[in-house]
């Protein structure tokens, strides 16, 4: 039990739609990272937020955006969904110890 | 950027030791991690090693780091069927992005 929760658990969207995924973490976890894990692959870094500011970004287009809130929750927004966006989306939070704690993920299917 | 490589599959008998290997390219990673992922689940942090350490032991788990060869290994002693999962090594940490390998599927044969 990591104390990191994600919602929803599963989601089905149609190509071209927009989606918002949510993550909540423990108090004191100021850093949140989002990852995309395609089937059979390792997680790929999307971006990281620290104290509500984007702190680093992987090789993902601008239609992937995020927000972090003062209550240690965060969102991942994806616009103009494509079939290749189908994946497990993981958020990971960390405290000052640099240990990353992952949530259970949201499985997104784009049809 | 960091590249992290792992062998795809490992099969061991219950009670034997498992050794999962990983090589990485970026020596500036602050931490090197091992994660476990069971089917349909998120990632569970098993252990991590700071980049200036050579070895870390935590109960049945032993992590070895060879900085010269940029090689990381995870040894699981007395492997159990519950250890069957996909194991990811990853490098980064702190405020660096964490780069994951493609994962090694460990199959434990009863």
XYZ file of N, CA and C in Angstrom:
663
model
N 0.857 -1.207 0.000
C 0.000 0.000 0.000
C 0.885 1.247 0.000
N 0.825 2.004 -1.096
C 1.718 3.155 -1.236
C 1.061 4.443 -0.804
N -0.244 4.474 -0.612
C -0.926 5.709 -0.290
C -1.211 6.564 -1.503
N -0.914 6.057 -2.693
C -1.170 6.787 -3.929
C -2.378 6.150 -4.608
N -3.374 6.965 -4.888
C -4.577 6.448 -5.542
C -4.763 7.117 -6.892
N -5.373 6.388 -7.814
C -5.636 6.918 -9.140
C -7.080 6.612 -9.525
N -7.663 7.544 -10.283
C -9.014 7.311 -10.772
C -9.163 7.871 -12.174
N -10.017 7.250 -12.980
C -10.680 5.976 -12.726
C -9.714 4.808 -12.896
N -10.204 3.610 -12.637
C -9.372 2.425 -12.790
C -9.249 2.060 -14.264
N -10.366 2.109 -14.948
C -10.415 1.812 -16.373
C -11.234 2.890 -17.071
N -10.924 3.094 -18.341
C -11.618 4.133 -19.089
C -11.575 3.766 -20.569
N -12.704 3.939 -21.244
C -12.738 3.723 -22.695
C -13.166 5.032 -23.346
N -12.369 5.487 -24.297
C -12.658 6.732 -25.010
C -12.569 6.478 -26.514
N -13.133 7.428 -27.250
C -13.091 7.351 -28.704
C -12.008 8.286 -29.228
N -11.404 7.887 -30.317
C -10.366 8.715 -30.954
C -10.888 10.132 -31.155
N -10.030 11.123 -30.816
C -10.397 12.524 -30.945
C -10.951 13.153 -29.677
N -11.389 12.310 -28.737
C -11.912 12.848 -27.484
C -10.790 13.310 -26.568
N -11.192 13.879 -25.450
C -10.257 14.350 -24.428
C -10.483 13.531 -23.155
N -9.427 13.362 -22.351
C -9.552 12.582 -21.119
C -8.763 13.260 -19.999
N -9.278 13.136 -18.790
C -8.579 13.617 -17.596
C -8.424 12.459 -16.615
N -7.206 12.206 -16.223
C -6.896 11.162 -15.254
C -6.420 11.829 -13.973
N -6.735 11.224 -12.827
C -6.454 11.851 -11.547
C -5.585 10.983 -10.654
N -4.847 11.667 -9.805
C -3.911 10.995 -8.900
C -3.920 11.746 -7.573
N -3.960 11.008 -6.480
C -3.871 11.619 -5.150
C -2.768 10.946 -4.370
N -2.004 11.742 -3.638
C -0.884 11.159 -2.916
C -0.910 11.588 -1.456
N 0.112 11.133 -0.758
C 0.194 11.425 0.664
C 0.637 12.866 0.885
N 0.258 13.373 2.008
C 0.718 14.695 2.405
C 2.245 14.722 2.444
N 2.816 15.787 1.918
C 4.270 15.936 1.940
C 4.964 15.467 0.683
N 4.228 14.789 -0.185
C 4.822 14.341 -1.449
C 4.682 15.467 -2.471
N 5.728 16.289 -2.555
C 5.646 17.499 -3.369
C 5.884 17.263 -4.850
N 6.393 16.097 -5.182
C 6.738 15.810 -6.563
C 5.846 14.700 -7.092
N 5.289 14.916 -8.278
C 4.495 13.881 -8.926
C 4.964 13.726 -10.369
N 5.101 12.493 -10.778
C 5.484 12.190 -12.155
C 4.402 11.325 -12.782
N 4.231 11.482 -14.071
C 3.273 10.657 -14.813
C 4.034 9.837 -15.848
N 3.592 8.587 -16.005
C 4.219 7.670 -16.944
C 3.145 7.002 -17.796
N 3.526 6.673 -19.018
C 2.675 5.888 -19.907
C 3.330 4.522 -20.086
N 2.568 3.467 -19.842
C 3.100 2.124 -20.039
C 2.246 1.399 -21.073
N 2.798 1.275 -22.269
C 2.122 0.502 -23.307
C 2.284 -0.981 -23.006
N 1.418 -1.782 -23.580
C 1.417 -3.222 -23.315
C 2.774 -3.827 -23.655
N 3.354 -4.538 -22.704
C 4.625 -5.218 -22.943
C 5.845 -4.324 -22.890
N 5.670 -3.088 -22.470
C 6.778 -2.134 -22.421
C 7.008 -1.656 -20.992
N 8.156 -1.035 -20.786
C 8.389 -0.362 -19.521
C 7.709 0.999 -19.526
N 7.485 1.567 -18.360
C 6.875 2.897 -18.293
C 7.746 3.948 -18.980
N 7.116 4.877 -19.678
C 7.800 5.985 -20.331
C 7.416 7.279 -19.615
N 8.405 8.060 -19.273
C 8.208 9.308 -18.533
C 7.476 10.331 -19.404
N 6.367 10.876 -18.861
C 5.631 11.918 -19.579
C 6.073 13.291 -19.091
N 5.876 13.556 -17.814
C 6.359 14.790 -17.204
C 6.349 14.665 -15.690
N 6.969 15.670 -15.073
C 7.049 15.730 -13.612
C 6.633 17.121 -13.153
N 5.926 17.171 -12.036
C 5.543 18.441 -11.419
C 6.125 18.511 -10.020
N 6.617 19.695 -9.706
C 7.120 19.952 -8.351
C 6.506 21.252 -7.887
N 5.801 21.194 -6.795
C 5.139 22.383 -6.225
C 4.375 23.148 -7.301
N 3.580 22.397 -8.029
C 2.607 22.921 -8.995
C 3.217 23.479 -10.275
N 4.510 23.287 -10.475
C 5.163 23.729 -11.702
C 5.731 22.516 -12.442
N 5.629 22.522 -13.768
C 6.234 21.443 -14.547
C 7.746 21.522 -14.406
N 8.350 20.372 -14.098
C 9.750 20.323 -13.701
C 10.580 19.461 -14.636
N 9.992 18.990 -15.701
C 10.693 18.113 -16.623
C 9.670 17.417 -17.484
N 10.038 17.122 -18.723
C 9.099 16.538 -19.656
C 9.816 15.521 -20.534
N 9.146 14.435 -20.802
C 9.671 13.429 -21.722
C 9.255 13.749 -23.142
N 9.410 12.771 -24.013
C 9.169 12.962 -25.429
C 7.689 12.754 -25.763
N 6.841 13.588 -25.239
C 5.405 13.518 -25.487
C 4.937 14.864 -26.032
N 3.949 14.831 -26.957
C 3.491 16.088 -27.573
C 2.717 16.954 -26.590
N 2.493 18.233 -26.950
C 1.812 19.179 -26.054
C 0.385 18.795 -25.725
N -0.232 17.896 -26.507
C -1.600 17.513 -26.151
C -1.663 16.707 -24.847
N -0.498 16.332 -24.334
C -0.401 15.761 -22.983
C -0.048 16.915 -22.042
N -0.936 17.209 -21.121
C -0.676 18.308 -20.190
C -1.063 17.870 -18.785
N -0.609 18.647 -17.817
C -0.876 18.248 -16.440
C -1.123 19.430 -15.531
N -1.595 19.089 -14.357
C -1.775 20.071 -13.291
C -1.440 19.386 -11.973
N -0.891 20.164 -11.064
C -0.688 19.675 -9.703
C -1.330 20.694 -8.778
N -1.996 20.213 -7.737
C -2.752 21.088 -6.846
C -2.119 21.116 -5.454
N -2.407 22.156 -4.671
C -1.794 22.270 -3.337
C -2.145 21.124 -2.394
N -3.223 20.406 -2.675
C -3.631 19.319 -1.774
C -2.990 17.981 -2.168
N -1.882 18.032 -2.924
C -1.108 16.845 -3.312
C -1.842 15.958 -4.314
N -2.854 16.489 -4.973
C -3.475 15.751 -6.061
C -2.976 16.321 -7.383
N -3.155 15.548 -8.438
C -2.720 16.010 -9.753
C -3.593 15.412 -10.836
N -3.488 15.987 -12.021
C -4.254 15.523 -13.180
C -3.332 15.377 -14.382
N -3.668 14.412 -15.210
C -3.070 14.278 -16.535
C -4.202 14.456 -17.535
N -4.045 15.399 -18.452
C -5.032 15.642 -19.493
C -4.439 15.266 -20.841
N -5.218 14.567 -21.629
C -4.785 14.224 -22.983
C -5.888 14.662 -23.940
N -5.522 15.535 -24.872
C -6.467 16.010 -25.887
C -6.309 15.211 -27.171
N -7.353 15.287 -28.012
C -7.289 14.688 -29.347
C -6.721 13.264 -29.293
N -7.379 12.415 -28.536
C -6.873 11.060 -28.311
C -6.631 10.306 -29.611
N -5.542 9.551 -29.616
C -5.181 8.686 -30.737
C -5.189 7.236 -30.256
N -5.295 6.320 -31.212
C -5.338 4.905 -30.849
C -4.096 4.492 -30.049
N -2.943 5.070 -30.417
C -1.688 4.723 -29.742
C -1.609 5.233 -28.305
N -2.589 6.047 -27.901
C -2.607 6.507 -26.512
C -3.148 5.434 -25.580
N -3.660 4.354 -26.120
C -4.138 3.242 -25.282
C -2.962 2.681 -24.485
N -3.077 2.703 -23.168
C -1.968 2.293 -22.308
C -2.415 2.335 -20.853
N -1.521 1.890 -19.993
C -1.696 2.062 -18.547
C -0.979 3.352 -18.167
N -1.678 4.262 -17.513
C -1.088 5.527 -17.092
C -0.843 5.473 -15.590
N 0.394 5.695 -15.231
C 0.819 5.583 -13.844
C 1.267 6.929 -13.324
N 0.864 7.245 -12.113
C 1.452 8.412 -11.467
C 2.346 7.906 -10.336
N 3.361 8.676 -10.057
C 4.307 8.326 -9.003
C 4.618 9.582 -8.204
N 4.559 9.471 -6.918
C 4.852 10.631 -6.086
C 6.080 10.338 -5.243
N 6.740 11.373 -4.833
C 7.917 11.165 -4.009
C 8.028 12.252 -2.959
N 8.680 11.837 -1.856
C 8.964 12.798 -0.793
C 10.457 13.128 -0.864
N 10.970 13.711 0.171
C 12.358 14.163 0.139
C 13.352 13.013 0.114
N 12.879 11.777 0.367
C 13.789 10.634 0.333
C 14.080 10.163 -1.075
N 13.382 10.727 -2.077
C 13.559 10.361 -3.488
C 13.014 8.978 -3.829
N 12.362 8.323 -2.890
C 11.681 7.077 -3.243
C 10.397 7.432 -3.979
N 10.188 6.769 -5.113
C 8.969 7.007 -5.875
C 7.932 5.963 -5.515
N 6.733 6.417 -5.228
C 5.628 5.529 -4.883
C 4.596 5.599 -5.995
N 4.333 4.444 -6.583
C 3.429 4.399 -7.723
C 2.001 4.080 -7.298
N 1.061 4.684 -8.008
C -0.331 4.301 -7.877
C -0.607 3.060 -8.706
N -1.823 2.521 -8.607
C -2.167 1.286 -9.332
C -2.384 1.500 -10.822
N -2.535 2.759 -11.242
C -2.672 3.036 -12.661
C -4.110 3.159 -13.136
N -4.246 3.837 -14.264
C -5.523 3.913 -14.994
C -5.295 3.299 -16.361
N -6.114 2.308 -16.695
C -5.973 1.688 -18.023
C -6.907 2.404 -18.982
N -6.322 3.061 -19.971
C -7.076 3.812 -20.971
C -7.105 3.024 -22.268
N -8.300 2.844 -22.792
C -8.463 2.213 -24.105
C -9.091 3.236 -25.034
N -8.445 3.460 -26.174
C -8.965 4.389 -27.176
C -9.428 3.575 -28.379
N -10.688 3.747 -28.754
C -11.238 2.962 -29.872
C -11.541 3.871 -31.062
N 20.116 10.754 -23.693
C 19.260 10.278 -22.627
C 19.646 8.892 -22.177
N 19.028 8.471 -21.112
C 19.342 7.166 -20.528
C 18.723 6.050 -21.338
N 19.482 4.995 -21.584
C 18.951 3.745 -22.100
C 19.172 2.676 -21.054
N 18.162 1.868 -20.838
C 18.253 0.813 -19.835
C 17.824 -0.484 -20.505
N 18.660 -1.505 -20.445
C 18.371 -2.754 -21.123
C 18.315 -3.911 -20.142
N 17.375 -4.799 -20.402
C 17.214 -5.994 -19.573
C 16.916 -7.175 -20.488
N 17.273 -8.364 -20.015
C 16.829 -9.558 -20.723
C 15.329 -9.714 -20.487
N 14.649 -10.336 -21.436
C 13.191 -10.340 -21.414
C 12.588 -11.378 -20.484
N 13.300 -12.495 -20.282
C 12.653 -13.615 -19.617
C 13.664 -14.399 -18.790
N 13.201 -14.865 -17.619
C 14.026 -15.713 -16.756
C 13.118 -16.747 -16.108
N 13.546 -18.007 -16.143
C 12.776 -19.079 -15.524
C 13.642 -19.772 -14.482
N 13.131 -19.914 -13.259
C 13.884 -20.579 -12.192
C 12.961 -21.528 -11.447
N 13.547 -22.478 -10.741
C 12.771 -23.399 -9.913
C 12.587 -22.812 -8.521
N 11.468 -23.081 -7.929
C 11.175 -22.620 -6.573
C 12.287 -23.064 -5.631
N 12.747 -22.125 -4.822
C 13.815 -22.419 -3.871
C 15.197 -22.043 -4.378
N 15.342 -21.921 -5.700
C 16.629 -21.488 -6.258
C 16.762 -19.975 -6.143
N 17.958 -19.481 -6.453
C 18.170 -18.036 -6.515
C 17.897 -17.544 -7.933
N 17.380 -16.339 -8.024
C 17.160 -15.685 -9.325
C 18.109 -14.502 -9.417
N 18.669 -14.295 -10.579
C 19.498 -13.109 -10.802
C 18.990 -12.408 -12.060
N 18.539 -11.201 -11.882
C 18.029 -10.398 -12.992
C 19.045 -9.291 -13.260
N 19.434 -9.162 -14.516
C 20.493 -8.225 -14.885
C 19.968 -7.034 -15.668
N 20.716 -5.954 -15.603
C 20.321 -4.702 -16.229
C 21.582 -3.925 -16.583
N 21.616 -3.322 -17.755
C 22.700 -2.410 -18.093
C 22.113 -1.047 -18.424
N 22.855 -0.010 -18.120
C 22.364 1.339 -18.359
C 23.469 2.170 -18.976
N 23.085 3.288 -19.571
C 24.078 4.078 -20.297
C 24.479 5.354 -19.565
N 23.563 5.920 -18.774
C 23.801 7.240 -18.198
C 24.340 7.100 -16.774
N 25.611 7.409 -16.586
C 26.216 7.252 -15.263
C 25.846 8.387 -14.312
N 25.049 9.353 -14.782
C 24.695 10.454 -13.890
C 23.440 10.160 -13.072
N 22.842 8.972 -13.265
C 21.666 8.635 -12.459
C 22.023 8.644 -10.976
N 21.201 9.321 -10.197
C 21.461 9.418 -8.765
C 21.124 8.103 -8.058
N 20.034 7.516 -8.468
C 19.566 6.269 -7.875
C 19.304 5.248 -8.970
N 19.425 3.985 -8.575
C 19.047 2.884 -9.473
C 18.042 2.037 -8.703
N 16.922 1.766 -9.342
C 15.777 1.161 -8.676
C 15.460 -0.210 -9.263
N 14.830 -1.022 -8.434
C 14.183 -2.239 -8.920
C 12.712 -2.201 -8.515
N 11.854 -2.395 -9.517
C 10.415 -2.428 -9.297
C 9.876 -3.784 -9.712
N 8.781 -4.160 -9.068
C 8.077 -5.408 -9.384
C 6.677 -5.039 -9.856
N 6.227 -5.694 -10.923
C 4.874 -5.456 -11.416
C 4.179 -6.789 -11.642
N 3.115 -6.998 -10.921
C 2.305 -8.201 -11.109
C 1.222 -7.907 -12.146
N 0.658 -8.945 -12.752
C -0.315 -8.736 -13.838
C -1.448 -7.805 -13.435
N -1.690 -6.797 -14.259
C -2.800 -5.878 -14.024
C -2.596 -4.905 -12.887
N -1.391 -4.847 -12.356
C -1.145 -3.994 -11.189
C -0.150 -2.891 -11.514
N -0.021 -1.955 -10.591
C 0.971 -0.904 -10.727
C 2.342 -1.404 -10.323
N 3.252 -0.494 -10.129
C 4.645 -0.838 -9.830
C 4.905 -0.779 -8.329
N 5.572 -1.793 -7.841
C 5.940 -1.848 -6.438
C 7.449 -1.654 -6.314
N 7.852 -0.630 -5.580
C 9.278 -0.418 -5.364
C 9.814 -1.519 -4.459
N 10.787 -2.275 -4.966
C 11.393 -3.346 -4.165
C 12.569 -2.824 -3.363
N 13.448 -2.149 -4.035
C 14.650 -1.648 -3.405
C 15.307 -0.650 -4.348
N 16.234 0.117 -3.814
C 16.995 1.016 -4.664
C 18.386 1.164 -4.072
N 19.304 1.607 -4.889
C 20.675 1.774 -4.458
C 21.156 3.133 -4.907
N 21.833 3.822 -4.039
C 22.402 5.112 -4.380
C 23.600 4.858 -5.282
N 23.854 5.731 -6.202
C 24.838 5.470 -7.251
C 26.268 5.349 -6.748
N 26.542 5.760 -5.508
C 27.916 5.618 -5.005
C 28.092 4.376 -4.133
N 27.086 3.502 -4.148
C 27.167 2.248 -3.412
C 27.472 1.100 -4.369
N 28.029 0.024 -3.832
C 28.320 -1.161 -4.636
C 27.305 -2.267 -4.408
N 26.753 -2.304 -3.206
C 25.882 -3.403 -2.859
C 24.870 -2.951 -1.818
N 23.692 -3.556 -1.904
C 22.696 -3.329 -0.872
C 21.943 -4.626 -0.667
N 21.768 -5.014 0.586
C 21.028 -6.248 0.880
C 19.807 -5.905 1.715
N 18.695 -6.516 1.352
C 17.444 -6.269 2.058
C 16.687 -7.581 2.087
N 16.836 -8.301 3.184
C 16.200 -9.614 3.370
C 16.600 -10.541 2.224
N 15.663 -10.997 1.394
C 16.028 -11.943 0.325
C 16.624 -11.259 -0.909
N 16.642 -9.952 -0.916
C 17.083 -9.208 -2.094
C 18.500 -8.684 -1.915
N 19.311 -8.853 -2.943
C 20.658 -8.283 -2.973
C 20.824 -7.543 -4.276
N 21.191 -6.277 -4.192
C 21.452 -5.471 -5.379
C 22.952 -5.270 -5.489
N 23.491 -5.530 -6.669
C 24.904 -5.278 -6.950
C 24.997 -4.238 -8.051
N 25.878 -3.272 -7.857
C 26.096 -2.216 -8.847
C 27.557 -2.188 -9.250
N 27.809 -2.360 -10.530
C 29.151 -2.246 -11.098
C 29.165 -0.980 -11.941
N 29.714 0.077 -11.345
C 29.645 1.372 -12.027
C 30.545 1.397 -13.256
N 31.634 0.685 -13.202
C 32.574 0.685 -14.329
C 31.897 0.113 -15.570
N 31.179 -0.996 -15.383
C 30.515 -1.659 -16.506
C 29.082 -1.186 -16.684
N 28.613 -0.294 -15.812
C 27.233 0.209 -15.842
C 26.258 -0.968 -15.832
N 26.463 -1.835 -14.864
C 25.686 -3.065 -14.757
C 25.080 -3.147 -13.370
N 23.808 -3.454 -13.341
C 23.037 -3.569 -12.100
C 22.403 -4.942 -12.072
N 22.402 -5.580 -10.928
C 21.724 -6.873 -10.839
C 20.896 -6.947 -9.566
N 19.872 -7.779 -9.650
C 19.008 -8.053 -8.502
C 19.010 -9.553 -8.284
N 19.435 -9.967 -7.100
C 19.405 -11.377 -6.757
C 18.297 -11.609 -5.749
N 17.454 -12.585 -6.047
C 16.386 -12.973 -5.130
C 16.734 -14.357 -4.601
N 16.991 -14.449 -3.314
C 17.307 -15.739 -2.715
C 16.020 -16.513 -2.433
N 16.131 -17.862 -2.494
C 14.997 -18.725 -2.144
C 13.729 -18.258 -2.862
N 13.794 -18.218 -4.177
C 12.685 -17.691 -4.981
C 11.406 -18.492 -4.750
N 10.326 -17.776 -4.568
C 9.013 -18.369 -4.317
C 8.070 -18.120 -5.499
N 6.990 -18.885 -5.575
C 6.042 -18.693 -6.682
C 5.441 -17.290 -6.656
N 5.326 -16.711 -5.475
C 4.812 -15.345 -5.370
C 5.755 -14.292 -5.933
N 6.968 -14.708 -6.260
C 7.920 -13.778 -6.877
C 7.714 -13.677 -8.382
N 6.873 -14.534 -8.940
C 6.600 -14.475 -10.378
C 5.970 -13.129 -10.721
N 6.609 -12.401 -11.617
C 6.165 -11.050 -11.963
C 7.108 -10.513 -13.024
N 6.894 -9.281 -13.415
C 7.842 -8.578 -14.280
C 8.654 -7.630 -13.406
N 9.956 -7.644 -13.591
C 10.856 -6.822 -12.805
C 11.496 -5.763 -13.707
N 11.389 -4.522 -13.254
C 11.951 -3.406 -14.008
C 13.113 -2.801 -13.243
N 14.212 -2.571 -13.939
C 15.224 -1.704 -13.354
C 15.008 -0.309 -13.925
N 15.444 0.678 -13.192
C 15.235 2.056 -13.591
C 16.345 2.912 -13.000
N 16.658 3.992 -13.709
C 17.687 4.901 -13.236
C 17.183 6.330 -13.242
N 17.692 7.133 -12.341
C 17.292 8.540 -12.255
C 17.186 8.945 -10.815
N 16.022 9.534 -10.482
C 15.773 9.858 -9.098
C 16.091 11.298 -8.764
N 15.749 11.664 -7.568
C 15.839 13.070 -7.178
C 14.900 13.844 -8.058
N 15.359 14.866 -8.703
C 14.517 15.609 -9.640
C 14.896 15.291 -11.080
N 15.585 14.153 -11.267
C 15.832 13.631 -12.605
C 14.652 12.754 -12.985
N 14.355 12.685 -14.285
C 13.325 11.747 -14.693
C 13.857 10.329 -14.489
N 12.948 9.411 -14.254
C 13.326 8.016 -14.055
C 13.095 7.279 -15.361
N 14.115 6.620 -15.854
C 14.038 5.866 -17.099
C 14.000 4.381 -16.778
N 13.028 3.692 -17.328
C 12.818 2.279 -17.045
C 13.332 1.409 -18.175
N 13.766 0.218 -17.809
C 14.043 -0.803 -18.801
C 12.742 -1.416 -19.293
N 12.862 -2.394 -20.187
C 11.680 -3.014 -20.778
C 11.102 -4.118 -19.909
N 11.811 -4.465 -18.842
C 11.266 -5.446 -17.915
C 11.741 -6.862 -18.195
N 11.932 -7.629 -17.130
C 12.280 -9.055 -17.208
C 11.146 -9.839 -16.569
N 10.570 -10.747 -17.336
C 9.505 -11.577 -16.788
C 10.129 -12.762 -16.072
N 9.884 -12.865 -14.786
C 10.397 -13.972 -13.971
C 9.298 -15.011 -13.802
N 9.607 -16.224 -14.229
C 8.678 -17.345 -14.050
C 9.290 -18.304 -13.036
N 8.544 -18.599 -11.984
C 9.023 -19.514 -10.950
C 8.267 -20.826 -11.086
N 9.013 -21.875 -11.298
C 8.411 -23.193 -11.522
C 8.339 -23.938 -10.192
N 7.154 -24.386 -9.801
C 7.014 -25.071 -8.498
C 7.807 -26.375 -8.453
